[in-house]
Amino acid sequence: MKKFAVIFVMAAVFGFGETWTGKLVDASCRATTEGTDSFTASCAVTGETHLFALELPGAKVLNLDAAGNEKAANALKNTQKTDLRATVTGSLDGKFLKVESIEIQ
């Protein structure tokens, strides 16, 4: 029975995706201002943002997949902030995050 419990716990741990924490930005804006010093301030998310990206420390940016964009938009409905940090759980597929969950901080 103990062996079964260990296997179950290991399966649960490996079933979860990776976690990233960073600044949530407007991916469309970010793409047009890449390489400039002003994109962070000018690419804050708004109620009109439809494509989101997560800016990680070191200026690495990962775009959210379609499901992630929808989850981010829904999460934004519950906040009035524009300078948003988020924790995203999912898996990396190239430069895209396949989002399982997103938590706005």
Coordinates of N, CA and C in Angstrom, one line a residue:
M1 N 0.8 -1.2 0.0 CA 0.0 0.0 0.0 C 0.9 1.3 0.0
K2 N 2.0 1.2 0.8 CA 2.9 2.4 0.8 C 3.5 2.7 -0.5
K3 N 3.8 1.6 -1.3 CA 4.4 1.7 -2.6 C 3.4 2.4 -3.6
F4 N 2.1 2.0 -3.5 CA 1.1 2.6 -4.3 C 1.0 4.1 -4.0
A5 N 1.0 4.5 -2.7 CA 0.9 5.9 -2.3 C 2.1 6.7 -2.9
V6 N 3.3 6.2 -2.9 CA 4.5 6.8 -3.4 C 4.3 7.0 -4.9
I7 N 3.9 6.0 -5.6 CA 3.7 6.1 -7.1 C 2.6 7.1 -7.4
F8 N 1.5 7.2 -6.6 CA 0.4 8.1 -6.8 C 0.9 9.6 -6.7
V9 N 1.7 9.8 -5.6 CA 2.3 11.1 -5.4 C 3.2 11.5 -6.5
M10 N 4.1 10.6 -6.9 CA 5.0 11.0 -8.0 C 4.2 11.3 -9.3
A11 N 3.2 10.5 -9.6 CA 2.4 10.8 -10.8 C 1.7 12.2 -10.7
A12 N 1.3 12.5 -9.5 CA 0.6 13.8 -9.4 C 1.7 14.9 -9.6
V13 N 2.9 14.8 -9.0 CA 3.9 15.8 -9.2 C 4.3 16.0 -10.6
F14 N 4.5 14.9 -11.3 CA 4.9 15.0 -12.7 C 3.8 15.4 -13.6
G15 N 2.6 15.3 -13.2 CA 1.4 15.7 -14.0 C 1.3 17.2 -14.1
F16 N 1.9 17.9 -13.2 CA 1.8 19.4 -13.2 C 2.8 20.0 -14.1
G17 N 2.5 21.1 -14.7 CA 3.5 21.7 -15.6 C 4.5 22.6 -14.8
E18 N 5.3 23.2 -15.5 CA 6.3 24.2 -14.9 C 5.6 25.5 -14.5
T19 N 6.3 26.3 -13.7 CA 5.7 27.5 -13.3 C 6.7 28.7 -13.6
W20 N 6.1 29.8 -14.2 CA 6.9 31.0 -14.5 C 6.2 32.1 -13.8
T21 N 7.0 33.1 -13.3 CA 6.5 34.3 -12.8 C 7.1 35.5 -13.4
G22 N 6.3 36.5 -13.9 CA 6.9 37.6 -14.5 C 5.8 38.7 -14.7
K23 N 6.1 39.6 -15.5 CA 5.2 40.8 -15.8 C 4.3 40.4 -17.0
L24 N 3.0 40.6 -16.9 CA 2.1 40.3 -18.0 C 2.1 41.5 -18.9
V25 N 2.4 41.4 -20.2 CA 2.4 42.5 -21.1 C 1.6 42.2 -22.3
D26 N 1.3 43.3 -23.1 CA 0.5 43.2 -24.3 C 1.5 42.6 -25.4
A27 N 1.2 41.4 -25.9 CA 2.2 40.8 -26.8 C 2.2 41.5 -28.2
S28 N 1.1 42.0 -28.6 CA 1.1 42.8 -29.9 C 2.0 44.0 -29.8
C29 N 1.8 44.7 -28.7 CA 2.7 45.9 -28.5 C 4.1 45.5 -28.4
R30 N 4.4 44.5 -27.6 CA 5.7 44.1 -27.3 C 6.4 43.7 -28.6
A31 N 5.7 43.1 -29.5 CA 6.3 42.7 -30.8 C 6.7 43.9 -31.7
T32 N 5.9 44.9 -31.6 CA 6.2 46.1 -32.4 C 7.3 47.0 -31.8
T33 N 7.5 46.9 -30.5 CA 8.5 47.7 -29.8 C 9.8 47.0 -29.4
E34 N 9.9 45.7 -29.8 CA 11.0 44.9 -29.4 C 12.3 45.6 -29.7
G35 N 13.3 45.6 -28.8 CA 14.6 46.2 -29.1 C 14.6 47.6 -28.6
T36 N 13.5 48.2 -28.2 CA 13.6 49.6 -27.7 C 13.5 49.6 -26.2
D37 N 13.9 50.7 -25.6 CA 13.9 50.7 -24.1 C 12.5 51.1 -23.5
S38 N 11.6 51.5 -24.3 CA 10.3 52.0 -23.8 C 9.2 50.9 -23.8
F39 N 9.4 49.7 -24.3 CA 8.3 48.8 -24.5 C 7.6 48.4 -23.2
T40 N 8.4 48.3 -22.1 CA 7.8 47.8 -20.8 C 6.7 48.8 -20.4
A41 N 6.9 50.1 -20.3 CA 6.0 51.0 -19.9 C 4.8 51.2 -20.9
S42 N 5.1 51.1 -22.1 CA 4.1 51.4 -23.2 C 3.3 50.1 -23.5
C43 N 3.7 49.0 -23.0 CA 3.0 47.7 -23.4 C 2.3 47.1 -22.2
A44 N 1.8 48.0 -21.3 CA 1.0 47.5 -20.2 C -0.3 47.0 -20.7
V45 N -0.8 45.9 -20.1 CA -2.1 45.4 -20.6 C -3.2 46.3 -20.2
T46 N -4.3 46.3 -21.0 CA -5.5 47.1 -20.8 C -6.7 46.1 -21.1
G47 N -7.8 46.7 -20.9 CA -9.0 45.9 -21.2 C -9.2 45.6 -22.6
E48 N -8.4 46.2 -23.5 CA -8.5 45.9 -24.9 C -7.5 44.9 -25.4
T49 N -6.6 44.5 -24.5 CA -5.5 43.5 -24.8 C -6.1 42.2 -25.1
H50 N -5.7 41.6 -26.2 CA -6.2 40.2 -26.6 C -5.1 39.2 -26.7
L51 N -3.9 39.7 -26.9 CA -2.7 38.8 -27.0 C -1.7 39.2 -25.9
F52 N -1.4 38.2 -25.0 CA -0.6 38.4 -23.8 C 0.7 37.7 -23.9
A53 N 1.7 38.2 -23.2 CA 3.0 37.6 -23.1 C 3.4 37.8 -21.6
L54 N 4.3 36.9 -21.2 CA 4.9 37.0 -19.9 C 6.3 37.4 -20.1
E55 N 6.7 38.5 -19.5 CA 8.1 39.0 -19.5 C 8.8 38.5 -18.3
L56 N 9.8 37.7 -18.5 CA 10.5 37.1 -17.4 C 11.7 37.9 -17.0
P57 N 12.3 37.7 -15.9 CA 13.5 38.5 -15.6 C 14.6 38.2 -16.6
G58 N 15.4 39.2 -16.9 CA 16.4 39.1 -18.0 C 15.8 39.5 -19.4
A59 N 14.5 40.0 -19.4 CA 13.8 40.5 -20.6 C 13.5 39.3 -21.5
K60 N 13.5 38.1 -21.1 CA 13.0 37.0 -21.9 C 11.5 37.1 -21.9
V61 N 10.9 36.9 -23.1 CA 9.4 37.0 -23.2 C 8.8 35.8 -23.8
L62 N 7.8 35.3 -23.2 CA 7.1 34.1 -23.7 C 5.6 34.4 -24.0
N63 N 5.2 34.2 -25.2 CA 3.8 34.5 -25.6 C 2.9 33.4 -25.0
L64 N 1.7 33.8 -24.6 CA 0.7 32.8 -24.2 C 0.0 32.2 -25.4
D65 N -0.4 31.0 -25.2 CA -1.1 30.3 -26.3 C -2.6 30.9 -26.3
A66 N -3.4 30.4 -27.2 CA -4.8 30.9 -27.3 C -5.6 30.7 -26.0
A67 N -5.4 29.5 -25.4 CA -6.1 29.3 -24.1 C -5.6 30.2 -23.1
G68 N -4.3 30.5 -23.1 CA -3.7 31.4 -22.1 C -4.2 32.8 -22.3
N69 N -4.3 33.2 -23.5 CA -4.8 34.6 -23.8 C -6.2 34.7 -23.2
E70 N -7.1 33.7 -23.4 CA -8.4 33.7 -22.9 C -8.4 33.8 -21.4
K71 N -7.6 32.9 -20.7 CA -7.5 32.9 -19.3 C -7.0 34.2 -18.7
A72 N -6.0 34.8 -19.4 CA -5.5 36.1 -18.9 C -6.6 37.2 -19.0
A73 N -7.3 37.2 -20.1 CA -8.3 38.2 -20.3 C -9.4 38.0 -19.2
N74 N -9.8 36.8 -18.9 CA -10.8 36.6 -17.9 C -10.2 37.0 -16.5
A75 N -9.0 36.7 -16.2 CA -8.4 37.1 -15.0 C -8.3 38.7 -14.8
L76 N -8.1 39.4 -15.9 CA -8.1 40.8 -15.9 C -9.4 41.4 -15.5
K77 N -10.5 40.7 -15.8 CA -11.8 41.3 -15.5 C -11.9 41.5 -14.0
N78 N -11.1 40.8 -13.2 CA -11.2 40.8 -11.7 C -10.2 41.8 -11.1
T79 N -9.5 42.6 -11.9 CA -8.5 43.5 -11.3 C -8.6 44.9 -12.0
Q80 N -8.2 45.9 -11.3 CA -8.1 47.2 -11.8 C -6.7 47.6 -12.1
K81 N -5.7 46.8 -11.8 CA -4.3 47.1 -12.0 C -3.9 47.1 -13.5
T82 N -2.9 47.8 -13.8 CA -2.4 47.7 -15.2 C -0.9 47.2 -15.2
D83 N -0.2 47.4 -14.1 CA 1.1 46.8 -14.0 C 1.0 45.5 -13.3
L84 N 0.8 44.5 -14.1 CA 0.5 43.1 -13.6 C 1.6 42.2 -13.5
R85 N 1.7 41.5 -12.4 CA 2.6 40.3 -12.3 C 1.7 39.1 -12.3
A86 N 2.2 38.0 -12.9 CA 1.4 36.8 -13.0 C 2.3 35.6 -12.8
T87 N 1.7 34.6 -12.3 CA 2.3 33.3 -12.2 C 1.5 32.4 -13.1
V88 N 2.3 31.8 -14.0 CA 1.6 30.9 -15.1 C 2.2 29.5 -14.9
T89 N 1.2 28.6 -14.9 CA 1.6 27.1 -14.9 C 1.2 26.5 -16.2
G90 N 2.1 25.8 -16.8 CA 1.9 25.2 -18.0 C 3.1 24.5 -18.6
S91 N 3.2 24.4 -19.9 CA 4.4 23.8 -20.5 C 4.9 24.7 -21.6
L92 N 6.2 24.7 -21.9 CA 6.8 25.5 -22.9 C 6.8 24.8 -24.2
D93 N 6.3 25.4 -25.3 CA 6.3 24.9 -26.6 C 6.9 26.0 -27.5
G94 N 8.2 25.9 -27.7 CA 8.9 26.9 -28.4 C 8.9 28.2 -27.6
K95 N 8.4 29.3 -28.2 CA 8.3 30.6 -27.6 C 6.9 30.8 -26.9
F96 N 6.1 29.8 -27.0 CA 4.8 29.9 -26.4 C 4.6 29.1 -25.2
L97 N 3.8 29.6 -24.2 CA 3.4 28.9 -23.0 C 2.1 28.3 -23.3
K98 N 2.0 27.0 -23.1 CA 0.7 26.3 -23.1 C 0.1 26.4 -21.7
V99 N -0.8 27.3 -21.5 CA -1.2 27.7 -20.2 C -2.2 26.7 -19.6
E100 N -1.9 26.2 -18.4 CA -2.9 25.4 -17.6 C -3.6 26.3 -16.7
S101 N -2.9 27.2 -16.0 CA -3.5 28.2 -15.1 C -2.7 29.5 -15.1
I102 N -3.4 30.5 -14.7 CA -2.7 31.8 -14.6 C -3.3 32.5 -13.3
E103 N -2.4 33.1 -12.5 CA -2.8 33.8 -11.3 C -2.2 35.2 -11.4
I104 N -3.1 36.2 -11.4 CA -2.7 37.6 -11.4 C -2.3 38.0 -9.9
Q105 N -1.2 38.6 -9.8 CA -0.8 39.0 -8.4 C -0.9 40.5 -8.3

